[in-house]
Structures are given as C-alpha cells and as structure tokens.
Amino acid sequence: MYFQGYWLCLGLLFVSVNAEFMDDGVEVEELGENSEDIDTNEGELSSEIKYKTPQPVGEVYFTETFDSGKLAGWVLSKAKKDDTNVEISIYDGRWEIEELKENRAPGDRGLVLKSRAKHHAISTVLAKPFIFADRPLIVQYEVNFQDGIDCGGAYIKLLADTDDLNLENFHDKTSYIIMFGPDKCGEDYKLHFIIRHKHPKTGVYEEKHAKPPDVDLKPFFTDRKTHLYTLVMNPDDTFEVLIDQIVVNKGSLLEDVVPPINPLKEIEDPADEKPDDWDERAKIPDPSAIKPEDWDEDEPAQIEDLSAVKPDGWLDAEPKFIPDPNAEKPDDWNEDMDGEWEAPRISNPACRIGCGEWKPPMINNPKYKGVWRPPMIDNPNYQGIWSPRKIPNPYYFEDDHPFLLTSFRALGLELWSMTSDIYFDNFIICSEKEVADRWATDGWGVKMLANANELGILRQLITTAEERPWLWLIYLVTAGLPIALIISFCWPRKVKKKYEDANYKETDICKPQTKGALEQEGKEEKAALEKPLDLVEEKQQSDGEILEKEGEPQEKSEEEIEIIEGQEEGNKSNKSGSEDEPLKSCTFLLQSHHSHYYEM
C-alpha cells in the first residue's frame, strides 16, 4: 500500500510537469493525424543529435533552412529610411549564417542578425505568389534571442504582389500584406499579427491589429531557447497564433482586430458646430448667496506660535555654516583660471542647539477662512455635453469576407535591434497544417531534443519549477515519501515492545504493601485452609507450576536489568520504622507468600 502511494505521487509529478503549459487559458493545439511524433525513446537518445535537413512533404509556397550555408535567392536592401538621420538611415546591418550558440544540432544552421543599433533589411521571392481564395494560409518560422533582447523585433513581412516590388529597395514603407512575429522594447512584449486591408472605396490600405495574446510573453524573449511561431488564417475568416505549437491567440477577422474591418455606418458631421449659447455647465454658483459679514479673507493661513520660547543655548550671532578649517587649497589650483579659492563650508559645531536669528514656529491660523465663494447649485439651463450630429458615412462599406486580402509574393525581414545574434530558421509558407507540423517535427523538434539531451532531467525539472513555483511542493512530497516509508519499515518496534513489557512486569512485582494489607491476606489464607482438600491440592499444584515457571531462568536485556536494579535500590531507600510503611523489598514479600503454602 505504501508503494502504491509512492507511485501515485510519481504519476502526479509526471502529469503536473507535462501539463505546465495548460494553465492560464492556453489551448494546446493537437498535431495532425498524419504528422509523425518525435521519437524520444531512451535508447535512441545520444550525446550527439543526428540532424537531417527538413524536406517538405506536400505543396508549399516557400521553405528555407539555411543549411547550405549560402543566402541563395536572398537580397540585401540598398535603400535608405526616410525622415531619419543620414548616418543611421542606411540598411547596413550585417547578416550571417551560423549554428546556434547553445543546444546546437551539428549541421543545423540559421540566419543570424549580427549588428547592434543598425537597420537590417533582407528579403526573398516565394516559389509562387499566395492568392487568398479557398485555402488556409500557414506561416511558420523559428526565432532564438541568443543574447536576450533589449529593444528590437524578430517579425517578418509578407510583401504585396505589386508591379513595382523591388527587393533591393526594400524599406519600412514597402507595401506589405501581413506582418507577424515577436517584438519588444522596454518592458513591452508583443507578438504582432497585422493585416493591411484595402479600402474598396478609397483604395487605401489600412492596418488592422489583432488583439494581444492573453498570455505572458516574457519567457519567450528571455529564456534563450528556440521558439516556433505559427500563424494560421482560415477561409472562414478565423485565425490562430501559436508558439511552440500551443495556441496563444485566436479570433475572427471580423470581430477581433482594431480598428474593425468594416467602418461605422454613421459618422459625426465635420461641418456641424456648437452654438454659442449652448450651456454645458452642470453646476453653477448660487446667484442668491451672500458673503457673511464676519468673513475675513485677509487672515493668513498660518501665524507665529506666540507661546513658543527661544531655547536656552541658542546662538543668535553664530552662523549655521562655517568654512572647513581643515581644508587646503589644491596644489594645481590656478586662481587666474579657477577663480579665488574658497574652503568648502561645513555645519558649525557650535550650533548644537541652534544658530542665527531665532523665529517662533508657524502654526495653523484658527481664524483663517480663505476666499469666500458662493455654493454651487444645479444649473437650470444645463443642456448636456454637445456633440456633432450624425450623418451617413460616405465611405461606409461592408466586407463580410476579409480573408480575401491582396496576394503576396515575397518575404522580408526589416528590423532594428539593440541586441545582436537574433537567430532565424526553418521558414515555411503552406496551406496544409499537416505539412507545417511535419516540417516543425523535422526542424524545431530536433532542436528540442538537443536541448533536452544537453540539459538532463534534473535541470529540466529545476527549469520547469522556476517557471511554475507550485511544482516545488510536488517535488517535496515525491522526495519525502520514500524517506517516510524507510523510517516506517525500519523502526525497531520489538525493542519498544520489550520496554513496555518490562515496565508492566516491574510495576506488578514491585507494588508496595503495608502490614494491614498483609493481615488481610493472612485472613484469606486461613479461610482457604477450611476448604476441601482437593481444592487445596489443586491450588498447591497450580502454585507449584507458577513457582516452577518463576524459577526458570529468563534472558533479560541490559536495559531491563538496569531498570530492575534501579527499582530495588529505590525500594531500599524508602524503608521506615512504622508498621504501616512498605516492606523492605518486593522479593521478601514473594518469599513470605510462597513459604506459607509450603508450610501447609
């Protein structure tokens, strides 16, 4: 039963650790039925993870692993930012293809942003444009803030399919359709999902921002691990945002973006003006109120305390501060350049009680009333807060299918960062979730294996508990239960029982008796002589058996011998001359008792 409880606690620990990301309302995204799980059997884990470049298993619009070590197809921007200082307007940030600094899988490379405090811009064309129609859009890639992040982003832009798209001129104003990915500055941690929706009447593109995720994003920026970011847009106008294949945000393009896709039917009339006589005052001074005659507005708020007395020892002629007598002019002091040297001033040591002109302290003036003002009353002419009248919105439209965005045909990273070594890897754009999941398994999943293999189980438990402090209680119970079981099984119960038996016997044997008690016992014995002989014989036989048993030697432990000897010494010290006091020892009582039967 003890062991069943132990295994129960171990099972609870396992479930708790694996369910750590299930709280805070985060929904776990199930993998597709056709996706293959990462094989994590103990026998197949090795000190060095065997990495193989992921290969897409279905139709894709774009993939990039950077494992070739070359930026084939990628274009560095030569543009300059507008409205920016010339020195920092150039996109001269450096990019490199490198392996991860930690938890690397040999052969697995990524694109790394290398420069601090510089603008970076790089882009590439998709294998084919993505056209929003009846198939989902799935965008997925990996990010690792290897040195943490102070201020900067790691988001991507999907560039609009326009005739004037020039990747060498890619800059912050280049038209994009979707912006997606992490961004941080100060203590503001964001995960952008922005779409640019084209107004059907004006032709102007308007940014629509998805509501922020309802989870703590800080760990994804600070733990220096590789995280997988996934965006799913469905033809039914819904979307999902996932981190490490866990849903952190979801909603509808019709309801969960700001500003909303569809404008208001009515707007305020820009030509309407508030009338000059419009009274918005809810309260006004009472015009019938009169200032009381005894109201003195000239009384000050505070006056001198006339009851105060200058303390004894106050030095009126002494200054509060004096030149430091120990200060010396520096040797390099030049009065022509530095002016006349003056010693620094210190508190006057003579002013223990006070120095300078003494003035009584100030107290609140009991006669002060301040400036009189009439009380406020409800305004009988109050008309409320004025607002312009509503008119029909001339630019109103209703788009009931905002998923149908403008197509895009390029992917770009246009970033500024105060931290270097931001790692990007394993980009994929497709329409099937199973394809993206398999891609994640072959790429990001291998990194997770490398991370687990390097950290070890103990480090993983500690890391998990740091993120979820309540797990320390589970660890304590799981570690303490085996100790409790060992103590319960190995505790010397037999020794304890021997002590209890010895105490019981010693109490019965050494019970003190008085002379009156002995006389009562003698009367009972005399009455027994008058009983039939057979009863006496039976009693003698019974007593003989008792004596025989008592005469048999018994092995006693050292503890029992010490207890009995101590008790006998205590009995000897308690003897008295009175005939009602106890006898000298319990042994004498037993001998007298049994000798009486032998005489019979």
Short mmCIF file of C-alpha atoms in Angstrom, two decimals, residues 56-64 126-132 135-141 158 178 230-235 403 408 411 426-440:
data_model
loop_
_atom_site.label_atom_id
_atom_site.label_comp_id
_atom_site.label_asym_id
_atom_site.label_seq_id
_atom_site.Cartn_x
_atom_site.Cartn_y
_atom_site.Cartn_z
CA PRO A 56 8.61 19.49 -47.23
CA VAL A 57 6.17 16.61 -47.68
CA GLY A 58 3.44 18.50 -49.54
CA GLU A 59 2.71 21.61 -51.56
CA VAL A 60 4.50 24.71 -50.26
CA TYR A 61 4.89 28.30 -51.36
CA PHE A 62 8.21 28.81 -49.65
CA THR A 63 10.74 26.98 -47.47
CA GLU A 64 14.18 27.95 -46.19
CA LEU A 126 8.40 32.95 -52.92
CA ALA A 127 8.30 29.96 -55.22
CA LYS A 128 4.87 31.23 -56.28
CA PRO A 129 2.55 34.01 -55.04
CA PHE A 130 -0.02 33.18 -52.41
CA ILE A 131 -3.52 34.09 -53.53
CA PHE A 132 -6.21 34.34 -50.86
CA ARG A 135 -7.27 27.54 -48.89
CA PRO A 136 -5.77 28.39 -45.48
CA LEU A 137 -2.56 30.35 -45.09
CA ILE A 138 0.06 28.92 -42.71
CA VAL A 139 3.25 30.86 -41.96
CA GLN A 140 5.81 29.32 -39.63
CA TYR A 141 9.41 30.02 -38.58
CA LEU A 158 4.82 39.29 -46.44
CA ILE A 178 0.83 40.66 -43.29
CA THR A 230 2.98 29.84 -36.34
CA LEU A 231 0.20 31.87 -37.95
CA VAL A 232 -2.91 30.13 -39.31
CA MET A 233 -5.51 32.07 -41.31
CA ASN A 234 -8.60 30.18 -42.42
CA PRO A 235 -11.00 30.92 -45.31
CA PHE A 403 -9.80 36.81 -45.55
CA PHE A 408 1.75 38.48 -51.72
CA LEU A 411 9.02 37.51 -47.61
CA ASN A 426 13.15 26.96 -40.95
CA PHE A 427 10.71 29.27 -42.72
CA ILE A 428 7.71 27.63 -44.35
CA ILE A 429 4.59 29.00 -46.05
CA CYS A 430 1.93 26.46 -47.00
CA SER A 431 -1.79 25.69 -46.81
CA GLU A 432 -1.85 22.35 -45.00
CA LYS A 433 -1.38 22.11 -41.25
CA GLU A 434 -0.01 18.57 -41.54
CA VAL A 435 2.79 19.83 -43.80
CA ALA A 436 3.73 22.56 -41.30
CA ASP A 437 3.61 20.10 -38.39
CA ARG A 438 5.88 17.63 -40.14
CA TRP A 439 8.27 20.47 -41.00
CA ALA A 440 8.27 21.51 -37.33
#
